[in-house]
């Protein structure tokens, strides 16, 4: 049978279930990655699983998020992560070596293999033809322990690329066009496969920009074929032996198909506060810009930064703004340094940051009050930049450079002639900031700082739940709403007690106190509840506050899985109109729950008006048991 790339990889890795669309399958994970903000929890969980050495072919622990060391917490976490990596047989990428997705693409990613990462942008590896999937830390810990990763066998969406990108447009405009058409929930339940004559015109870095932001579509993963371009990339990375070709069979059947004619694209931007609020830059109109930020796992490649430097060359940035630049990896940084591009950026007035996530997750460089920031990043959720009333516009590097020069949002085509850039460059391959684990780590002592607290566990699911509705929220609530990032909150990722004080901080600062007062509560949500990041803390911290269930119109994939992993019951409205029948403060009752969970339907009674509402669960039989046990750790220990 003619197969898609997705199903070829899934078939080769299937260990449980039947490979039928919509049913739960378990797959073998070849490689894992963690980053520091989610990694501390993942290694504590690995420890709790009683594992001696990881069972994957390769696991890597990166430090890239919490690199601002305002106080001891982040530095302690780095030390914990380095020692845990050595203990469990995991490679350690030292702070300064770069953003996990960029480094993984360069140094470890391999076509045809599976990668599970505790970060939602793990599908960046799809630029190499690798099936990268984002998940909560606990799922990644289980994969490191050799367990299967469970997912719903996805639908496959084929994006047919025709034509060739015009000058002044780039890969970012392709993915923004897709976001414009499909919205932030258009990819839920799907893997997106790229095909067609346009594919061969895109470098691995351009492909990775596109697969990276598949996360913003809510997709399970995104995949490019592995072809001559991939082979050349791996050769340049001195990893030619890892090349295998991958493409869909002719005649493979897809569930959905769309075409993007690259010839027709123009510079696009996402407007505040959602990646799918996309418009052509020229239509957004004059807008004073206060900050430009270049880098991140989306556009932090050598090519992106070199383009910006080239456009700024010989000029100085507009006096009304600041420009910050963070290369995606040390490899990129070193190539830019070698070719004096760093010097050129400095001459133009750029503020150079270390190679890390930085401003993308609000780790410094917050824009001024009410400011406008133009960023080559992937997310522009309200408040994520660290400034609650700032507006973030997401663009490609050319539009970012145009804004930096003119001080206003500018269609880069107005800059005149497109610069002549050399086609290829040879990366500096230097792995000395990657620490290989010792053959036997059993004697390595794990170093814990005072901010690293033991893992909180949930109680088993009671037979009857009487829950106060603590908060009712609208559609597309992100995990940044549920649990913010930023330099103040992120250092608390390994201290759930302290972290819990920030649950729903931007929507309802009184939430933690209310939750504590009522003991057991729930949250009511709209469509696509929990979109965005993979942070399991957005399930774990509410669980710690006594949240037992979330009733929403629909869920984002990773957050749904994280709720289950911590024994919080995710339910949807059988009739979305019932959303209107519940308000904050109501008391909802679910009787005889264990029995009710045997069918899809759960009866929920609202004490305020004695009305019954029909809710549905979307749990596999395995997940029902996990929720009943009060989460995956309890379930596994049994
Ligand atoms: C993000 O981009 O939101 C993050 C920070 O990388 C998160 C992970 C986290 O919250 O630690 C993600 O994308 O999963
Ligand atoms: Fe880091 Fe931003 Fe990428 Fe998340 S999206 S991994 S915070 S650079």
XYZ file of C-alpha atoms in Angstrom, residues 75-630:
556
model
C 22.319 27.826 38.419
C 21.341 25.106 40.900
C 19.039 23.586 38.309
C 21.862 23.557 35.750
C 24.059 21.709 38.206
C 21.261 19.269 39.000
C 20.685 18.649 35.295
C 24.363 18.099 34.550
C 24.728 15.592 37.377
C 21.445 13.841 36.531
C 22.547 13.547 32.899
C 25.788 11.860 33.934
C 23.903 9.648 36.388
C 21.339 8.369 33.878
C 23.423 8.207 30.683
C 22.208 11.382 29.006
C 24.252 13.828 26.927
C 24.446 17.303 28.463
C 24.440 20.443 26.366
C 26.008 23.148 28.496
C 24.505 26.607 28.902
C 25.727 28.736 26.008
C 25.691 25.850 23.550
C 22.362 26.916 22.129
C 18.641 26.344 21.885
C 17.695 22.680 22.099
C 15.897 22.483 18.751
C 18.632 24.238 16.804
C 21.437 22.183 18.379
C 19.505 18.944 18.011
C 18.905 19.635 14.339
C 22.587 20.325 13.791
C 24.170 17.606 15.880
C 21.770 14.727 16.550
C 18.585 14.700 14.489
C 18.310 11.803 12.048
C 15.823 11.183 9.237
C 13.329 8.375 9.724
C 13.775 8.240 13.505
C 11.514 9.320 16.347
C 12.295 12.110 18.801
C 10.245 12.926 21.878
C 11.007 16.237 23.564
C 9.703 18.039 26.626
C 9.167 21.132 24.551
C 6.373 21.865 22.117
C 8.750 22.856 19.316
C 10.375 19.419 19.147
C 8.842 18.985 15.647
C 11.613 21.319 14.433
C 13.473 18.042 13.742
C 10.912 17.407 10.977
C 13.072 19.705 8.843
C 15.401 16.702 8.644
C 12.682 14.120 8.050
C 12.661 13.072 11.704
C 9.341 12.560 13.494
C 9.684 14.971 16.418
C 6.868 15.198 18.935
C 6.471 17.521 21.919
C 5.209 16.107 25.214
C 5.139 16.715 28.934
C 8.226 15.865 30.958
C 6.659 12.748 32.433
C 5.997 11.262 28.994
C 9.604 11.996 28.096
C 10.809 10.383 31.336
C 8.791 7.254 30.514
C 10.315 7.207 27.015
C 13.804 7.540 28.498
C 12.928 4.602 30.733
C 12.194 2.596 27.585
C 8.415 2.807 27.713
C 6.329 3.503 24.626
C 4.960 6.947 23.861
C 1.199 6.895 23.419
C -0.566 9.065 20.897
C -3.656 9.038 18.764
C -2.802 7.776 15.290
C -2.959 11.082 13.434
C -4.563 12.316 10.267
C -2.093 13.476 7.664
C -2.346 16.838 5.955
C -0.339 17.248 2.776
C 0.913 20.718 2.020
C 1.886 20.875 -1.583
C 4.493 23.548 -2.229
C 4.736 24.824 -5.778
C 6.868 27.593 -7.279
C 9.788 29.304 -5.582
C 9.949 31.938 -2.859
C 10.350 35.440 -4.290
C 13.215 37.533 -2.906
C 12.341 39.323 0.326
C 10.138 36.440 1.456
C 11.292 33.405 3.404
C 10.291 30.220 5.150
C 8.570 32.216 7.890
C 6.109 33.553 5.345
C 5.212 30.000 4.294
C 4.283 28.951 7.809
C 2.542 32.258 8.537
C 0.481 31.754 5.389
C -0.500 28.329 6.692
C -1.432 29.824 10.065
C -3.490 32.468 8.301
C -5.413 29.753 6.474
C -5.737 27.121 9.192
C -5.653 28.997 12.543
C -4.004 27.907 15.795
C -6.212 24.834 15.994
C -6.034 23.832 12.329
C -3.350 21.231 12.940
C -4.833 19.484 15.985
C -4.785 15.699 15.541
C -2.676 15.948 12.376
C 0.836 15.504 11.134
C 1.645 17.959 8.358
C 3.710 16.608 5.472
C 5.334 18.885 2.940
C 5.612 17.785 -0.660
C 5.791 19.121 -4.169
C 8.383 20.881 -6.326
C 8.829 23.744 -3.843
C 10.390 21.405 -1.260
C 13.670 21.043 -3.149
C 14.126 24.825 -3.176
C 14.227 25.019 0.631
C 17.290 24.456 2.817
C 17.102 22.329 5.970
C 17.073 25.518 8.039
C 14.143 26.909 6.097
C 12.341 23.601 6.445
C 13.028 23.673 10.189
C 11.505 27.157 10.495
C 8.337 25.701 8.994
C 8.193 22.482 11.014
C 9.020 24.460 14.173
C 5.913 26.585 13.858
C 3.708 23.622 13.060
C 3.433 23.682 16.867
C 1.507 26.944 16.540
C -1.014 25.144 14.336
C -1.507 22.619 17.120
C -0.141 19.832 14.897
C 1.246 16.656 16.418
C 4.264 16.987 14.159
C 5.432 18.263 10.767
C 7.655 16.450 8.289
C 9.756 17.289 5.273
C 11.144 14.567 3.037
C 14.759 13.524 3.489
C 16.408 14.227 0.130
C 19.582 15.551 -1.501
C 19.278 18.777 0.519
C 19.107 16.769 3.761
C 22.065 14.673 2.686
C 24.182 17.747 2.010
C 23.199 19.218 5.388
C 24.264 16.054 7.197
C 27.520 15.947 5.233
C 28.282 19.518 6.254
C 27.550 18.530 9.846
C 29.994 15.606 9.409
C 27.160 13.148 9.961
C 26.757 11.782 6.442
C 26.391 8.258 7.851
C 23.062 9.212 9.380
C 21.415 10.002 6.103
C 18.533 7.831 4.946
C 16.111 8.930 2.250
C 12.462 9.433 3.141
C 9.531 10.375 0.980
C 5.888 9.488 0.651
C 5.067 6.741 -1.836
C 3.533 7.916 -5.092
C -0.227 7.697 -4.698
C -0.144 7.865 -0.891
C -3.509 8.932 0.445
C -3.876 11.974 2.651
C -6.772 13.064 4.809
C -6.445 16.674 3.728
C -4.496 18.464 1.046
C -3.706 22.085 0.403
C -1.401 23.922 -1.959
C 0.729 26.965 -1.373
C 2.152 28.625 -4.443
C 5.406 30.101 -3.188
C 5.546 32.537 -6.131
C 2.562 34.355 -4.664
C 3.850 34.879 -1.138
C 4.744 38.266 0.288
C 6.210 39.335 3.628
C 3.704 38.493 6.363
C 3.391 39.190 10.078
C 1.364 37.763 12.972
C -0.270 40.535 14.926
C -0.911 40.618 18.670
C -1.746 38.360 20.418
C -1.947 35.197 18.400
C 0.333 33.586 15.780
C -2.653 33.127 13.460
C -3.617 36.820 13.308
C -1.680 37.066 10.070
C -1.622 39.933 7.568
C 0.769 41.144 4.877
C 3.236 43.524 6.523
C 2.332 46.241 4.042
C -1.330 46.124 5.097
C -0.707 46.548 8.803
C 0.085 50.182 8.259
C 2.535 52.518 9.881
C 3.343 51.427 13.364
C 6.115 52.764 15.542
C 8.392 49.961 16.738
C 10.189 50.040 20.099
C 12.139 46.825 19.912
C 13.309 44.295 17.360
C 14.390 40.832 18.467
C 16.088 38.332 16.184
C 16.764 34.701 17.018
C 14.837 31.841 18.721
C 14.353 28.251 17.626
C 12.330 29.531 14.658
C 14.731 31.969 13.018
C 18.029 31.664 14.867
C 19.999 30.057 12.043
C 23.178 31.354 10.452
C 21.210 32.281 7.322
C 18.623 34.291 9.262
C 21.198 36.302 11.181
C 23.461 36.801 8.210
C 20.550 38.235 6.245
C 19.787 40.683 9.033
C 23.468 41.705 9.254
C 23.674 42.148 5.513
C 20.606 44.389 5.423
C 21.960 46.515 8.275
C 25.506 46.639 6.909
C 27.084 50.080 6.971
C 24.001 51.561 8.682
C 22.934 52.095 12.277
C 19.561 51.077 13.657
C 16.847 53.686 14.178
C 17.306 55.732 17.384
C 13.750 54.994 18.513
C 14.304 51.300 19.159
C 16.677 48.657 20.377
C 17.725 45.551 18.493
C 18.578 42.352 20.319
C 20.078 39.384 18.541
C 20.475 35.866 19.943
C 22.052 33.245 17.651
C 20.243 29.910 17.826
C 23.344 27.912 18.674
C 27.011 28.226 19.475
C 27.679 26.724 16.057
C 25.789 29.617 14.454
C 27.508 32.122 16.740
C 30.962 30.820 15.851
C 30.279 30.953 12.111
C 29.020 34.529 12.467
C 32.125 35.411 14.456
C 34.449 33.713 11.981
C 32.987 35.730 9.126
C 33.011 39.045 11.029
C 29.205 39.152 10.886
C 29.142 39.665 14.648
C 31.329 42.721 14.158
C 29.003 43.988 11.482
C 25.923 43.496 13.718
C 27.657 45.309 16.580
C 28.620 48.149 14.268
C 24.942 48.521 13.365
C 23.997 48.803 17.022
C 22.721 45.302 17.776
C 22.743 44.147 21.388
C 24.121 40.632 21.279
C 22.713 38.091 23.661
C 23.956 34.634 24.483
C 22.725 31.741 22.443
C 19.525 30.806 24.308
C 15.747 31.335 24.300
C 16.070 34.684 26.093
C 13.389 37.203 25.148
C 11.215 34.540 23.484
C 10.199 33.248 26.899
C 10.472 36.571 28.701
C 13.923 35.781 30.130
C 14.973 39.392 29.905
C 14.599 42.074 27.231
C 10.967 42.861 28.012
C 9.729 45.697 25.766
C 8.712 49.086 27.234
C 5.159 49.731 28.505
C 2.622 49.678 25.708
C 5.521 49.021 23.354
C 5.656 47.292 20.003
C 8.190 44.528 19.535
C 8.913 42.926 16.166
C 10.296 39.440 16.662
C 11.429 36.607 14.443
C 10.015 34.212 17.047
C 7.014 31.870 17.032
C 4.674 33.024 19.812
C 3.193 36.423 20.605
C 0.721 35.594 23.372
C -0.212 38.570 25.554
C 2.288 39.095 28.345
C 4.750 36.436 27.173
C 7.380 39.087 26.415
C 7.353 40.107 30.070
C 5.394 43.336 29.441
C 1.673 42.847 29.942
C 0.554 45.613 27.566
C 3.203 45.196 24.863
C 2.193 44.087 21.360
C 4.404 41.515 19.669
C 4.500 41.120 15.882
C 6.054 37.963 14.471
C 7.898 38.307 11.161
C 10.763 36.848 9.193
C 14.295 38.242 9.506
C 14.007 40.606 6.516
C 10.992 42.446 7.949
C 12.714 42.548 11.351
C 15.756 44.211 9.771
C 13.520 46.646 7.882
C 11.840 47.672 11.144
C 15.220 48.025 12.860
C 16.391 50.437 10.171
C 13.261 52.528 9.756
C 11.825 52.483 13.290
C 8.416 51.495 11.940
C 6.892 48.252 10.740
C 8.058 48.159 7.117
C 7.586 45.850 4.183
C 11.194 44.788 3.562
C 10.686 45.151 -0.199
C 10.915 48.890 0.424
C 14.581 48.470 1.276
C 15.449 48.270 -2.425
C 17.676 45.612 -3.961
C 17.872 42.247 -2.301
C 21.442 41.582 -1.156
C 23.662 39.058 -2.891
C 24.315 36.282 -0.389
C 26.593 33.284 -0.844
C 24.592 30.080 -1.284
C 26.122 27.778 1.311
C 28.425 28.031 4.269
C 30.425 25.427 6.089
C 29.423 25.160 9.738
C 31.981 25.090 12.511
C 31.512 21.618 13.962
C 32.756 21.662 17.536
C 31.035 19.458 20.086
C 33.130 20.383 23.085
C 30.163 21.992 24.834
C 28.313 18.684 24.635
C 29.235 16.375 27.483
C 29.048 12.677 26.752
C 27.758 10.598 29.673
C 30.147 8.154 31.321
C 29.661 4.477 30.462
C 28.527 3.755 34.001
C 26.927 6.590 35.934
C 25.740 4.591 38.905
C 28.201 6.304 41.260
C 27.448 9.840 40.130
C 25.922 11.927 42.875
C 22.916 14.004 41.851
C 23.321 17.573 43.078
C 20.181 19.252 44.393
C 19.833 22.897 45.358
C 17.348 24.059 48.008
C 14.842 25.100 45.328
C 14.510 21.554 44.024
C 11.575 20.110 45.909
C 10.194 16.574 45.807
C 7.575 15.684 43.224
C 3.992 16.281 44.287
C 1.650 13.349 43.725
C -2.109 13.363 43.265
C -4.625 11.288 45.227
C -6.527 8.526 43.458
C -9.675 9.767 41.708
C -12.549 9.779 44.222
C -15.829 8.066 43.302
C -17.685 11.318 43.722
C -16.435 14.781 42.841
C -18.045 17.944 44.176
C -16.141 20.752 42.574
C -16.278 24.515 42.753
C -15.888 26.202 39.375
C -12.908 28.392 40.154
C -12.647 30.070 36.785
C -14.410 30.076 33.410
C -12.244 31.148 30.483
C -12.664 31.689 26.732
C -11.304 30.003 23.621
C -7.601 29.453 22.876
C -6.368 29.808 26.436
C -2.612 29.123 26.315
C -0.423 27.398 28.843
C 1.206 30.834 29.248
C -2.166 31.965 30.650
C -2.403 28.948 32.910
C 1.162 29.236 34.113
C 3.287 32.122 32.846
C 6.943 31.992 31.814
C 9.270 34.918 32.382
C 12.319 35.530 34.511
C 10.398 35.687 37.788
C 8.322 32.520 37.493
C 10.521 30.186 35.424
C 13.149 29.691 38.143
C 10.418 28.035 40.233
C 9.845 25.163 37.815
C 11.326 22.616 40.215
C 9.388 23.957 43.200
C 5.707 23.317 42.542
C 4.555 24.749 45.859
C 6.070 28.146 45.058
C 5.165 27.918 41.371
C 1.477 27.343 42.161
C 1.159 30.923 43.379
C 1.274 32.013 39.717
C -1.470 29.796 38.316
C -3.691 31.948 36.068
C -1.731 35.017 37.240
C -2.693 37.151 34.241
C -6.389 36.190 34.204
C -7.239 35.895 37.890
C -4.482 36.623 40.412
C -6.798 35.448 43.196
C -7.005 31.939 41.715
C -4.513 30.154 44.018
C -6.128 31.573 47.177
C -9.608 30.630 45.947
C -8.472 27.126 45.031
C -6.937 26.622 48.455
C -10.075 27.904 50.150
C -12.338 25.404 48.389
C -9.933 22.476 48.477
C -11.277 20.799 45.361
C -12.079 22.766 42.249
C -12.291 22.816 38.487
C -11.801 25.089 35.512
C -14.205 25.626 32.612
C -12.666 26.403 29.229
C -13.499 27.162 25.597
C -12.009 25.700 22.415
C -8.363 24.600 22.185
C -7.808 24.893 25.920
C -4.111 24.649 26.850
C -2.604 25.455 23.455
C 1.036 26.412 23.150
C 3.796 25.131 25.331
C 4.284 21.555 26.518
C 4.928 22.632 30.111
C 3.382 19.947 32.295
C 3.556 22.482 35.093
C 0.347 23.924 33.629
C -1.327 20.677 34.748
C 0.837 19.924 37.765
C 0.515 23.295 39.522
C -3.308 23.453 39.230
C -3.405 19.807 40.388
C -1.358 20.824 43.401
C -3.973 23.500 44.116
C -6.740 20.888 44.128
C -8.004 21.208 40.543
C -9.589 17.829 39.808
C -11.147 18.388 36.399
C -11.225 20.726 33.432
C -14.400 20.940 31.372
C -13.754 22.635 28.014
C -15.124 22.802 24.479
C -11.914 21.178 23.219
C -8.285 20.676 24.253
C -4.833 21.063 22.755
C -3.143 17.669 22.438
C -0.180 18.038 24.790
C -2.115 19.722 27.562
C -4.806 17.036 27.434
C -2.100 14.392 27.853
C -0.474 16.332 30.697
C -3.770 16.606 32.591
C -4.213 12.854 32.321
C -0.623 12.269 33.450
C -1.330 14.120 36.682
C -4.748 12.622 37.283
C -6.791 15.697 36.379
C -9.907 14.676 34.474
C -10.244 16.444 31.088
C -13.850 16.569 29.861
C -15.532 18.263 26.921
C -19.085 19.562 26.550
C -21.238 17.144 24.540
C -23.116 20.256 23.448
C -20.792 23.295 23.300
C -23.811 25.523 23.978
C -23.814 24.181 27.546
C -20.695 26.263 28.138
C -23.069 29.170 28.766
C -24.859 27.252 31.511
C -21.891 27.270 33.872
C -20.327 30.248 35.616
C -17.493 30.717 38.052
C -18.713 29.988 41.562
C -21.079 27.162 40.541
C -20.743 23.812 42.229
C -20.658 20.801 39.938
C -21.199 17.241 41.026
C -20.140 14.022 39.317
C -21.377 10.863 41.009
C -20.234 7.297 40.612
C -17.326 8.447 38.492
C -15.379 5.218 38.131
C -18.410 3.532 36.634
C -19.313 6.541 34.502
C -15.803 6.502 33.027
C -16.568 3.113 31.471
C -18.624 4.904 28.870
C -17.827 8.134 27.022
C -20.558 10.138 28.730
C -20.300 11.707 32.137
C -23.259 13.301 33.826
C -22.433 16.600 35.492
C -24.961 18.213 37.774
C -24.903 21.944 38.480
C -26.057 22.480 42.072
C -26.907 26.154 41.451
C -29.808 25.397 39.102
C -30.122 21.619 39.402
C -29.423 21.309 35.689
C -27.700 18.246 34.266
C -25.055 18.676 31.625
C -23.674 15.958 29.434
C -19.888 15.871 29.311
C -17.653 13.538 27.314
C -14.250 12.079 27.985
C -11.745 11.214 25.263
C -9.543 8.870 27.235
C -8.239 5.536 26.017
C -8.868 2.586 28.372
C -5.244 2.982 29.524
C -5.785 6.668 30.259
C -8.950 5.931 32.238
C -6.847 3.760 34.534
C -4.183 6.462 34.771
C -6.732 9.071 35.828
C -8.351 6.693 38.320
C -4.934 6.036 39.880
C -4.360 9.775 40.259
